[in-house]
């Protein structure tokens, strides 16, 4: 017992006296006949509390019965053989002594007062923001206050699982104790809650078990492989043309927490990120800007737990303008000079109709005197650009329209047409020209019009001379056509044919007579052979005979 503050005068003198007596008396020599009792024996009380200590003895005539203590004491009563004091504001462990004299010999009886207090603070030291899986993590529990330390246990917990249980050892006077435990961080520790708990076990003193628990702390664990993200980018990128870029990394845990950034030079991309189990994949559409032309790099980095894995790829940003194929006139009149120009951006080589331009970046040109056959002619231009050893080709074509005509082809539309009456005929007097001309054929003298290019039924009234006129915005073109409609005069034809037959028969008869001499039977032969003779002159007879049926 070490008095922690000056003792009141009486107490001090008594104590000094007592110590003196203790020192003089040799231990064990004093066979105390009457014992001095302290009640309660070795009490445990909450810090700041108070208690009544009763010193009593069987000694019939005890003298100077008192309680020696450094604590504030206040007599609360006495009687024969006993005296009681109230001790208040007991804040620390102390030892009290009941002392007195009986028949000249001294009696002493000690009692240890134990003060208990709950820890003022139980706190788990902050965990690292991210803990790599497979590395040891040290948990620290800081306990301030709490007494008696010998009965104070610190338990470190993962959820409800006890990781470590230790006595709050160290100097009992030290205000704070720190208890540590090491755990090997695993994937399952991601999101786990850690805490620590103090247990003040006063059950031996009949008071129970008092627990104080720290606020829980959540741990985040992660795995970021040392491999670099797999970046897939095109070798070259045309200005203004969107292309896809992908960046993927496997073995990332937890992939939901990982961040991916993709950038072309200093242009940040906005990737769509997919996370499936341990795989992280980002896809972005990149469109290079005109001012990014030249060598560039695409960067992909994956960040997790404060660590970053970064991949880079080089690419060339280029612009491929053209080819632009231009006609000096898209609709040129026949006989005019048309200039065809093909051009493309710098470094692009153009070929117009197979002819190469002088140098890359230069235009290719050709001129022509527009003719009818150039109408709808297509001009073809291809452009070639070498990017990073890769050859890119592009082509275009343009169609020329030549304005010509109108013209009607005499070969198809002859000057004289001989048609039979009551037959279907087609007047082939269509006109050529651009724009397409309108053709009309009118009979001279009357306004009878004959359709052009479509069948019509010919009769005698169509007999006559026609003016066929093709007209377009380019002018008119006129041709004269004479239509000769031959009527079918049947009696005349029959007589003419009969005469022909008779002349034929006579000729044959005379010929046979010469061949067979006087044979009279030849007449029969003549008649028979006549039926099968393939004489061309006879054919019209057959046709004429058949036609009326
Ligand atoms: C002190 O103890 C004696 C003897 O046991 C008893 O008679 C007395 O009542 C006690 N006094 C108090 C205040 O408890
Ligand atoms: C109790 O003791 C403490 C110091 O030990 C002191 O600060 C406090 O004022 C005391 N309380 C009372 C009520 O005496
Ligand atoms: C007191 O002590 C003396 C001797 O020391 C003894 O003779 C006497 O009997 C004792 N008296 C009582 C009441 O014990
Ligand atoms: C009181 O405590 C001391 C040590 O501080 C010990 O030696 C002694 O035996 C204790 N007394 C009792 C009655 O428990
Ligand atoms: C983690 O700590 C334990 C002891 O606490 C030790 O045996 C083990 O080797 C450590 N592991 C690592 C990866 O540091
Ligand atoms: C410790 O626990 C006790 C009860 O077990 C409670 O009265 C006290 O307020 C707690 N202390 C702290 C700092 O939480
Ligand atoms: C990841 O890449 C982006 C874009 O290049 C960059 O801004 C960022 O600083 C990078 N992050 C780290 C941690 O390197
Ligand atoms: C990218 O290009 C630079 C120079 O332009 C070169 O130093 C670097 O090695 C290239 N990186 C890759 C991955 O090709
Ligand atoms: C194409 O030709 C037209 C008419 O000659 C001209 O106005 C236009 O600027 C030309 N375009 C190009 C790209 O040369
Ligand atoms: C184009 O060719 C036609 C016929 O060959 C000729 O009459 C005309 O003068 C030519 N036009 C030009 C502009 O040379
Ligand atoms: C021209 O381009 C088209 C598509 O752009 C391609 O299909 C064709 O093969 C090209 N022709 C030539 C001759 O390059």
XYZ file of C-alpha atoms and ligand atoms in Angstrom:
703
model
C 0.000 0.000 0.000
C 1.454 3.264 -1.110
C -0.388 6.342 0.123
C -0.966 8.493 -2.852
C -1.782 11.702 -1.024
C -0.962 13.300 2.325
C -2.779 11.584 5.113
C -4.809 13.428 7.700
C -2.839 14.118 10.871
C -4.345 11.464 13.123
C -4.104 8.797 10.542
C -0.495 9.592 9.864
C 0.526 9.360 13.513
C -1.352 6.134 13.970
C 0.152 4.660 10.874
C 3.662 5.633 11.910
C 2.991 4.116 15.259
C 1.668 0.995 13.737
C 4.631 0.592 11.423
C 6.932 1.083 14.343
C 5.189 -1.620 16.309
C 5.187 -3.963 13.328
C 8.881 -3.412 12.889
C 9.628 -4.138 16.571
C 7.568 -7.234 16.836
C 9.237 -10.240 15.370
C 6.909 -12.100 13.014
C 5.366 -15.258 14.356
C 6.390 -14.547 17.933
C 3.050 -12.966 18.655
C 0.568 -15.711 19.359
C -2.545 -13.646 19.019
C -5.186 -14.989 21.298
C -7.935 -12.951 19.759
C -8.187 -12.347 16.085
C -9.259 -9.121 14.478
C -11.758 -9.549 11.674
C -12.172 -7.255 8.673
C -15.449 -7.310 6.891
C -15.760 -7.522 3.940
C -12.602 -9.418 3.151
C -10.846 -8.370 -0.069
C -13.837 -6.514 -1.510
C -14.118 -5.593 -5.183
C -15.967 -2.455 -5.996
C -16.588 -0.197 -8.915
C -14.287 2.756 -9.209
C -15.583 5.756 -7.289
C -17.804 3.636 -5.130
C -17.971 3.472 -1.391
C -18.114 0.713 1.217
C -18.404 0.151 4.936
C -15.541 -1.718 6.599
C -16.254 -3.341 9.947
C -13.385 -4.222 12.235
C -14.500 -6.574 14.973
C -12.857 -8.772 17.561
C -13.758 -11.282 20.220
C -11.329 -9.579 22.597
C -13.316 -8.705 25.706
C -11.618 -5.374 26.157
C -10.037 -4.229 22.957
C -8.173 -0.956 22.929
C -7.551 1.527 20.151
C -9.628 -0.398 17.647
C -9.322 1.422 14.336
C -9.020 1.140 10.557
C -5.827 2.208 8.910
C -6.326 3.509 5.368
C -5.186 6.185 3.006
C -8.734 6.557 1.832
C -11.271 8.965 3.181
C -12.934 7.303 6.078
C -15.848 8.233 8.202
C -16.941 6.353 11.341
C -20.404 4.966 10.930
C -20.753 3.281 14.275
C -19.133 1.252 16.931
C -20.091 -1.135 19.632
C -18.481 -3.523 22.037
C -15.699 -5.202 20.105
C -16.365 -3.551 16.758
C -15.964 -0.329 14.898
C -17.224 0.460 11.388
C -16.019 3.051 8.889
C -17.397 4.168 5.589
C -14.836 4.528 2.838
C -15.996 6.669 -0.049
C -14.662 7.707 -3.477
C -12.577 4.586 -3.776
C -10.826 5.095 -7.111
C -7.838 2.798 -6.842
C -6.830 -0.478 -5.306
C -5.811 -0.086 -1.728
C -4.973 -2.042 1.318
C -6.696 -1.341 4.620
C -5.716 -2.607 8.035
C -7.805 -3.139 11.091
C -5.676 -2.652 14.130
C -6.081 -2.649 17.896
C -4.707 -3.914 21.195
C -5.981 -6.677 23.371
C -4.543 -7.323 26.841
C -1.465 -5.381 25.787
C -0.786 -7.276 22.572
C -1.386 -5.838 19.101
C -3.896 -7.206 16.633
C -3.655 -6.478 12.855
C -5.817 -7.703 10.053
C -5.479 -6.528 6.436
C -7.927 -6.423 3.593
C -7.204 -5.679 -0.031
C -9.746 -3.421 -1.743
C -9.839 -4.012 -5.442
C -11.339 -1.381 -7.710
C -12.671 -2.354 -11.081
C -13.438 -0.083 -13.974
C -14.625 -0.690 -17.526
C -12.318 0.325 -20.300
C -12.854 3.919 -21.372
C -12.147 3.026 -24.939
C -11.929 -0.136 -26.974
C -10.913 0.551 -30.530
C -9.702 -1.450 -33.471
C -6.985 0.523 -35.260
C -7.994 1.519 -38.800
C -7.485 -1.183 -41.379
C -5.617 -0.500 -44.606
C -8.046 0.745 -47.277
C -7.185 -2.267 -49.385
C -5.438 -5.422 -48.306
C -3.788 -7.681 -50.876
C -4.942 -11.278 -50.726
C -2.154 -13.559 -49.493
C -0.463 -10.906 -47.363
C -0.502 -10.827 -43.582
C -2.682 -8.247 -41.963
C -1.967 -7.033 -38.447
C -4.999 -6.184 -36.390
C -4.410 -3.827 -33.478
C -6.802 -3.354 -30.651
C -6.264 -0.349 -28.445
C -7.745 -0.456 -24.985
C -7.681 2.580 -22.754
C -8.456 2.189 -19.095
C -10.019 -0.896 -17.656
C -9.144 -2.477 -14.349
C -8.072 -4.779 -12.962
C -5.891 -5.591 -15.943
C -5.197 -9.041 -14.621
C -8.798 -9.889 -15.210
C -9.113 -8.056 -18.485
C -8.936 -10.098 -21.690
C -8.850 -8.681 -25.210
C -10.432 -10.736 -27.959
C -9.937 -9.957 -31.670
C -12.828 -11.020 -33.823
C -13.680 -11.609 -37.473
C -17.420 -11.446 -37.445
C -18.191 -13.661 -34.451
C -15.101 -15.807 -34.934
C -12.400 -15.387 -32.305
C -9.045 -14.826 -33.933
C -7.042 -14.207 -30.807
C -7.590 -13.979 -27.088
C -4.982 -12.286 -24.962
C -4.585 -10.942 -21.464
C -4.349 -7.187 -21.330
C -0.883 -7.542 -19.949
C 1.685 -4.813 -19.674
C 2.005 -2.304 -16.965
C -1.225 -2.043 -15.076
C -0.639 1.653 -14.586
C -0.236 2.396 -18.256
C -3.371 3.996 -19.559
C -3.401 2.178 -22.865
C -2.676 -1.342 -23.974
C -2.403 -2.566 -27.508
C -3.095 -6.133 -28.470
C -2.198 -7.348 -31.943
C -3.025 -10.368 -34.046
C -1.968 -11.359 -37.546
C -4.298 -12.831 -40.110
C -3.505 -14.017 -43.607
C -5.942 -12.071 -45.807
C -8.018 -14.174 -48.155
C -10.694 -13.510 -50.739
C -13.312 -14.455 -48.194
C -12.099 -11.597 -46.006
C -13.374 -9.105 -48.540
C -16.208 -7.345 -46.807
C -15.546 -9.146 -43.522
C -16.053 -7.116 -40.398
C -13.352 -7.064 -37.763
C -13.708 -5.872 -34.194
C -12.268 -6.366 -30.745
C -13.875 -6.977 -27.437
C -12.690 -6.682 -23.868
C -13.850 -9.054 -21.212
C -13.562 -8.027 -17.587
C -14.078 -11.264 -15.767
C -15.223 -10.593 -12.189
C -17.029 -13.868 -11.862
C -14.567 -15.143 -9.207
C -15.551 -12.072 -7.222
C -19.146 -12.952 -7.784
C -19.805 -9.994 -10.044
C -20.014 -11.417 -13.547
C -18.411 -10.908 -16.931
C -18.379 -7.419 -18.400
C -17.835 -6.967 -22.112
C -17.000 -3.900 -24.138
C -16.823 -4.083 -27.923
C -15.165 -1.786 -30.425
C -16.904 -0.417 -33.464
C -16.513 -2.911 -36.319
C -14.276 -2.206 -39.279
C -14.756 -3.651 -42.705
C -11.857 -5.050 -44.636
C -11.530 -4.887 -48.404
C -9.185 -7.401 -49.939
C -8.141 -7.523 -53.565
C -6.168 -9.415 -56.188
C -4.598 -7.551 -59.068
C -2.445 -9.853 -61.210
C 1.009 -8.732 -62.264
C 0.132 -9.415 -65.908
C -0.733 -6.370 -67.973
C -4.150 -5.784 -69.479
C -4.666 -7.241 -72.930
C -5.243 -4.322 -75.254
C -6.658 -4.861 -78.735
C -6.492 -1.814 -80.981
C -6.330 -1.274 -84.733
C -2.885 -0.494 -86.148
C -4.170 2.649 -87.700
C -7.108 4.887 -87.144
C -8.742 7.131 -89.663
C -9.801 10.554 -88.510
C -13.551 10.623 -87.995
C -14.068 6.875 -88.394
C -15.221 5.169 -85.200
C -13.336 1.999 -84.309
C -13.520 -0.388 -81.395
C -10.865 -0.773 -78.770
C -10.956 -3.475 -76.121
C -8.955 -3.945 -72.988
C -9.312 -6.992 -70.767
C -7.685 -8.378 -67.662
C -8.263 -11.735 -66.023
C -7.856 -12.684 -62.408
C -9.089 -9.414 -60.948
C -10.780 -9.666 -57.579
C -13.221 -8.161 -56.829
C -13.734 -7.172 -60.448
C -16.694 -5.021 -59.457
C -14.363 -2.640 -57.625
C -11.763 -2.337 -60.376
C -11.618 0.798 -62.487
C -10.637 0.852 -66.124
C -9.456 3.878 -68.004
C -8.867 4.053 -71.727
C -7.390 7.001 -73.541
C -6.190 7.863 -77.013
C -3.390 10.315 -76.372
C -5.041 12.766 -74.024
C -8.521 12.000 -75.264
C -10.290 10.032 -72.561
C -12.556 7.314 -73.864
C -15.772 6.238 -72.304
C -15.654 2.456 -72.197
C -18.492 0.074 -71.500
C -17.112 -2.198 -68.802
C -18.270 -5.760 -68.297
C -17.317 -7.711 -65.235
C -17.854 -11.429 -65.051
C -16.360 -13.213 -62.068
C -12.659 -12.388 -62.215
C -12.667 -10.985 -65.709
C -12.745 -7.324 -66.462
C -13.335 -6.201 -70.004
C -13.739 -2.701 -71.364
C -14.861 -1.806 -74.863
C -14.782 1.701 -76.189
C -15.454 3.322 -79.489
C -12.648 5.621 -80.481
C -12.938 8.331 -83.070
C -9.726 10.164 -83.779
C -9.845 13.895 -84.228
C -8.165 15.791 -87.038
C -5.580 17.323 -84.708
C -4.486 13.870 -83.553
C -3.072 12.918 -86.938
C 0.247 11.120 -86.702
C 1.629 8.550 -84.265
C -0.459 8.170 -81.144
C -0.782 5.715 -78.353
C -3.738 4.125 -76.683
C -3.417 3.543 -72.973
C -5.474 1.177 -70.893
C -5.038 0.996 -67.151
C -6.806 -1.049 -64.542
C -6.767 0.286 -61.011
C -7.703 -1.687 -57.934
C -6.677 -1.353 -54.339
C -4.496 1.623 -55.122
C -2.458 -0.386 -57.625
C -2.473 0.075 -61.390
C -1.623 -2.122 -64.351
C -1.137 -0.250 -67.578
C -0.804 -1.309 -71.233
C 0.053 0.858 -74.198
C -0.245 0.373 -77.927
C 1.016 2.566 -80.714
C -1.130 3.428 -83.666
C -1.142 5.887 -86.499
C -3.939 8.358 -86.893
C -4.405 9.325 -90.507
C -6.906 11.086 -92.666
C -7.879 9.721 -96.024
C -9.770 12.362 -97.892
C -11.336 11.369 -101.161
C -11.120 10.433 -103.852
C -13.314 13.250 -105.089
C -14.219 12.832 -108.695
C -15.486 15.972 -110.373
C -16.863 16.724 -113.792
C -16.598 20.240 -115.108
C -20.160 19.752 -116.234
C -22.300 16.879 -115.146
C -24.631 17.295 -118.139
C -22.532 18.395 -121.083
C -23.837 19.326 -124.528
C -22.496 17.203 -127.326
C -19.296 18.662 -128.742
C -18.234 20.448 -125.614
C -15.058 19.766 -123.757
C -15.541 18.025 -120.394
C -12.816 17.968 -117.783
C -12.769 15.060 -115.339
C -10.778 15.736 -112.196
C -9.971 13.322 -109.437
C -8.304 14.488 -106.282
C -7.682 13.328 -102.752
C -5.984 14.466 -99.577
C -2.296 14.930 -99.019
C -0.145 11.780 -99.370
C -2.947 10.052 -101.274
C -2.118 8.787 -104.761
C -4.990 8.910 -107.252
C -5.561 6.960 -110.473
C -8.138 8.235 -112.924
C -9.244 5.685 -115.490
C -5.999 3.849 -114.817
C -3.791 6.899 -115.269
C -1.809 7.841 -112.210
C -1.518 11.376 -110.953
C 1.944 12.891 -111.107
C 2.580 12.557 -107.415
C 0.747 11.774 -104.168
C -1.491 14.633 -103.225
C -1.748 15.777 -106.857
C -4.996 15.587 -108.828
C -5.437 13.458 -111.936
C -7.259 14.984 -114.855
C -8.557 14.082 -118.298
C -10.445 15.963 -120.984
C -12.790 14.764 -123.636
C -14.939 16.148 -126.415
C -18.370 14.943 -125.359
C -20.096 12.766 -127.898
C -23.292 10.866 -127.956
C -21.538 7.636 -126.987
C -20.151 9.313 -123.877
C -23.650 9.689 -122.509
C -23.923 7.621 -119.290
C -20.217 6.890 -119.448
C -18.758 6.236 -116.005
C -15.397 7.534 -114.961
C -13.571 5.612 -112.301
C -11.038 6.975 -109.903
C -9.204 5.039 -107.228
C -7.109 6.405 -104.426
C -4.347 4.701 -102.527
C -2.823 5.587 -99.190
C -0.014 3.797 -97.391
C -0.390 3.869 -93.622
C 2.124 2.047 -91.454
C 3.034 -0.256 -94.327
C -0.604 -1.029 -94.914
C -2.123 -0.071 -98.265
C -5.594 1.373 -98.184
C -7.655 1.660 -101.331
C -10.711 3.643 -102.052
C -12.517 4.347 -105.244
C -15.360 6.294 -106.666
C -17.050 6.781 -109.975
C -19.114 9.440 -111.620
C -21.416 9.290 -114.580
C -21.412 11.830 -117.396
C -24.574 12.853 -119.140
C -24.192 14.184 -122.678
C -27.003 16.226 -124.100
C -27.558 15.334 -127.759
C -30.150 14.657 -130.352
C -32.881 14.324 -131.198
C -32.077 11.902 -134.033
C -34.067 9.223 -135.822
C -32.130 6.337 -137.311
C -32.819 6.163 -141.043
C -31.781 2.512 -141.202
C -34.630 1.524 -138.952
C -37.049 4.056 -140.251
C -36.842 3.663 -144.090
C -38.158 6.304 -146.379
C -40.633 3.962 -148.105
C -42.712 1.341 -146.364
C -44.866 -1.190 -148.213
C -47.499 -2.695 -146.057
C -50.485 -4.874 -146.811
C -53.899 -3.702 -145.980
C -55.491 -5.103 -142.843
C -52.281 -6.226 -141.210
C -50.670 -5.249 -137.892
C -47.494 -3.286 -138.321
C -45.010 -1.312 -136.208
C -43.493 1.953 -137.300
C -39.902 1.780 -136.089
C -39.120 5.449 -136.089
C -38.049 5.891 -132.472
C -35.692 8.774 -131.799
C -32.470 8.894 -129.835
C -31.459 11.763 -127.680
C -30.801 13.149 -124.236
C -33.160 14.381 -122.963
C -35.450 11.704 -124.444
C -37.275 13.205 -127.429
C -40.973 12.925 -128.177
C -41.728 11.475 -131.606
C -44.898 12.052 -133.603
C -45.657 10.967 -137.171
C -48.473 12.821 -138.907
C -49.899 12.210 -142.324
C -49.423 15.121 -144.654
C -52.704 16.703 -145.580
C -54.662 15.084 -142.778
C -53.915 15.083 -139.084
C -53.860 11.285 -138.942
C -51.172 10.222 -136.489
C -49.434 6.892 -136.544
C -48.139 5.502 -133.283
C -44.407 5.009 -133.187
C -42.905 1.832 -131.787
C -46.253 0.174 -131.018
C -48.285 -2.136 -133.328
C -51.215 -0.654 -135.154
C -53.755 -2.037 -137.610
C -52.954 -0.891 -141.128
C -55.697 -0.108 -143.560
C -55.962 1.852 -146.749
C -56.527 5.185 -145.080
C -52.915 5.097 -143.848
C -51.700 5.326 -147.410
C -49.712 8.533 -147.727
C -46.658 10.576 -146.834
C -45.786 11.182 -143.235
C -43.624 13.675 -141.420
C -42.059 12.112 -138.376
C -40.786 14.678 -135.958
C -38.624 14.045 -132.899
C -38.546 16.945 -130.465
C -36.633 17.638 -127.263
C -35.336 20.706 -125.523
C -32.293 20.303 -127.785
C -34.363 20.923 -130.934
C -36.328 18.985 -133.513
C -35.501 16.452 -136.177
C -37.844 15.590 -139.008
C -37.949 12.662 -141.428
C -40.277 11.944 -144.272
C -41.780 8.429 -144.529
C -43.963 7.208 -147.345
C -46.390 4.501 -146.395
C -47.609 2.363 -149.260
C -50.619 0.293 -148.195
C -51.364 -2.452 -150.707
C -55.004 -3.366 -150.921
C -56.075 -7.054 -151.581
C -57.753 -7.103 -155.045
C -58.947 -10.797 -155.074
C -60.346 -11.236 -158.654
C -57.284 -9.634 -160.145
C -55.001 -11.795 -158.118
C -56.927 -14.981 -158.981
C -56.812 -14.316 -162.740
C -53.144 -13.412 -162.558
C -52.424 -16.593 -160.656
C -54.524 -18.763 -163.021
C -52.596 -17.415 -165.991
C -49.363 -18.230 -164.240
C -50.554 -21.805 -163.564
C -51.616 -22.349 -167.147
C -48.322 -20.996 -168.451
C -46.521 -23.306 -166.036
C -48.531 -26.368 -167.099
C -47.974 -25.698 -170.775
C -44.271 -25.277 -170.214
C -44.083 -28.567 -168.321
C -46.154 -30.378 -170.957
C -43.935 -29.175 -173.731
C -40.847 -30.209 -171.814
C -42.193 -33.720 -171.159
C -43.140 -34.165 -174.789
C -39.551 -33.561 -175.684
C -38.254 -35.976 -173.135
C -40.621 -38.919 -173.782
C -41.215 -38.507 -177.517
C -44.469 -40.199 -178.763
C -45.384 -41.911 -175.501
C -48.980 -40.868 -174.819
C -48.919 -42.109 -171.269
C -46.544 -39.265 -170.404
C -49.540 -37.005 -169.847
C -50.382 -39.044 -166.776
C -46.856 -38.672 -165.527
C -46.823 -35.021 -166.080
C -49.964 -34.639 -164.048
C -48.642 -36.805 -161.208
C -45.224 -35.188 -161.048
C -46.708 -31.774 -161.235
C -48.212 -32.233 -157.782
C -44.835 -32.857 -156.230
C -42.624 -30.553 -158.258
C -40.834 -28.143 -155.999
C -41.073 -25.197 -158.378
C -40.659 -21.915 -156.644
C -42.906 -20.150 -159.009
C -45.723 -22.447 -157.968
C -45.565 -21.617 -154.316
C -47.499 -18.359 -154.468
C -50.471 -20.347 -155.826
C -50.518 -22.473 -152.710
C -50.201 -19.501 -150.370
C -52.912 -17.609 -152.162
C -55.159 -20.664 -152.094
C -54.630 -21.117 -148.378
C -54.896 -17.559 -147.219
C -58.637 -17.024 -147.585
C -59.454 -20.058 -145.431
C -19.810 -5.090 12.967
O -19.573 -6.500 13.389
C -20.128 -6.837 14.630
C -19.707 -8.266 14.928
O -19.883 -9.108 13.878
C -21.614 -6.653 14.626
O -22.134 -6.975 15.815
C -21.957 -5.229 14.194
O -23.311 -5.044 14.047
C -21.276 -4.814 12.889
N -21.537 -3.461 12.610
C -22.009 -3.012 11.402
C -22.227 -1.564 11.253
O -22.244 -3.810 10.503
C -12.850 11.457 -5.627
O -11.474 11.404 -5.808
C -10.978 12.031 -6.933
C -9.474 11.833 -6.975
O -9.125 10.629 -6.415
C -11.328 13.491 -6.854
O -10.906 14.125 -8.023
C -12.813 13.645 -6.732
O -13.178 14.975 -6.593
C -13.309 12.874 -5.537
N -14.756 12.919 -5.476
C -15.433 13.194 -4.375
C -16.914 13.194 -4.445
O -14.838 13.413 -3.335
C -3.434 -10.923 30.137
O -2.040 -11.292 30.059
C -1.446 -11.756 31.219
C 0.031 -12.038 30.987
O 0.552 -11.438 29.882
C -2.169 -12.970 31.645
O -1.599 -13.424 32.758
C -3.645 -12.718 31.756
O -4.290 -13.874 32.060
C -4.248 -12.142 30.538
N -5.633 -11.782 30.767
C -6.623 -12.222 29.959
C -7.954 -11.758 30.328
O -6.345 -12.991 28.995
C -3.325 -8.402 -0.342
O -2.438 -8.159 -1.440
C -1.097 -8.498 -1.124
C -0.293 -8.100 -2.375
O -0.702 -6.889 -2.874
C -0.973 -9.927 -0.762
O 0.377 -10.241 -0.453
C -1.876 -10.277 0.380
O -1.839 -11.648 0.676
C -3.278 -9.839 0.116
N -4.052 -10.026 1.269
C -5.200 -10.718 1.267
C -5.905 -10.812 2.581
O -5.623 -11.256 0.261
C 2.081 -14.476 -41.943
O 2.383 -14.552 -40.602
C 2.617 -15.844 -40.130
C 2.872 -15.754 -38.642
O 2.045 -14.819 -38.102
C 3.822 -16.424 -40.836
O 4.023 -17.730 -40.440
C 3.563 -16.406 -42.320
O 4.711 -16.835 -42.998
C 3.235 -15.017 -42.750
N 2.876 -15.078 -44.115
C 3.206 -14.110 -44.976
C 2.770 -14.321 -46.333
O 3.848 -13.130 -44.622
C -18.448 -1.120 -21.129
O -19.455 -2.037 -20.761
C -20.235 -1.646 -19.630
C -21.207 -2.741 -19.305
O -20.691 -3.956 -19.639
C -20.948 -0.328 -19.916
O -21.666 0.087 -18.763
C -19.899 0.719 -20.319
O -20.536 1.923 -20.658
C -19.054 0.218 -21.451
N -18.019 1.178 -21.764
C -17.819 1.651 -22.932
C -16.688 2.608 -23.107
O -18.489 1.295 -23.850
C -4.712 5.713 -65.986
O -4.773 6.232 -67.263
C -5.332 7.521 -67.335
C -5.392 7.873 -68.767
O -4.148 7.804 -69.353
C -4.514 8.503 -66.560
O -5.124 9.756 -66.584
C -4.448 8.049 -65.174
O -3.605 8.895 -64.455
C -3.908 6.649 -65.156
N -3.945 6.218 -63.804
C -2.859 5.815 -63.185
C -3.046 5.418 -61.780
O -1.779 5.757 -63.758
C 5.638 3.115 -79.584
O 6.378 4.073 -80.304
C 7.475 4.599 -79.607
C 8.114 5.645 -80.474
O 7.192 6.230 -81.285
C 8.445 3.486 -79.292
O 9.494 3.997 -78.525
C 7.721 2.428 -78.496
O 8.571 1.336 -78.289
C 6.507 1.943 -79.237
N 5.790 1.036 -78.389
C 5.217 -0.061 -78.831
C 4.510 -0.889 -77.824
O 5.274 -0.375 -79.998
C -16.273 20.369 -108.843
O -16.656 21.140 -109.954
C -17.563 22.194 -109.691
C -17.929 22.799 -110.969
O -16.856 22.902 -111.780
C -16.891 23.172 -108.740
O -17.777 24.182 -108.399
C -16.507 22.430 -107.495
O -15.826 23.268 -106.630
C -15.620 21.284 -107.855
N -15.344 20.556 -106.643
C -14.132 20.202 -106.334
C -14.010 19.452 -105.041
O -13.178 20.439 -107.016
C -15.704 18.046 -130.872
O -15.739 17.127 -131.915
C -16.606 17.537 -132.951
C -16.660 16.430 -133.998
O -15.546 15.652 -133.969
C -16.083 18.837 -133.557
O -16.941 19.264 -134.540
C -16.028 19.882 -132.448
O -15.483 21.047 -132.949
C -15.206 19.364 -131.315
N -15.324 20.302 -130.275
C -14.275 20.943 -129.768
C -14.558 21.950 -128.721
O -13.123 20.709 -130.155
C -14.022 0.013 -105.360
O -14.575 0.107 -104.050
C -15.536 -0.857 -103.762
C -16.063 -0.588 -102.384
O -15.654 0.634 -101.916
C -14.921 -2.241 -103.840
O -15.888 -3.211 -103.600
C -14.320 -2.437 -105.189
O -13.656 -3.680 -105.228
C -13.340 -1.354 -105.501
N -12.857 -1.531 -106.835
C -11.585 -1.415 -107.111
C -11.233 -1.615 -108.526
O -10.750 -1.154 -106.267
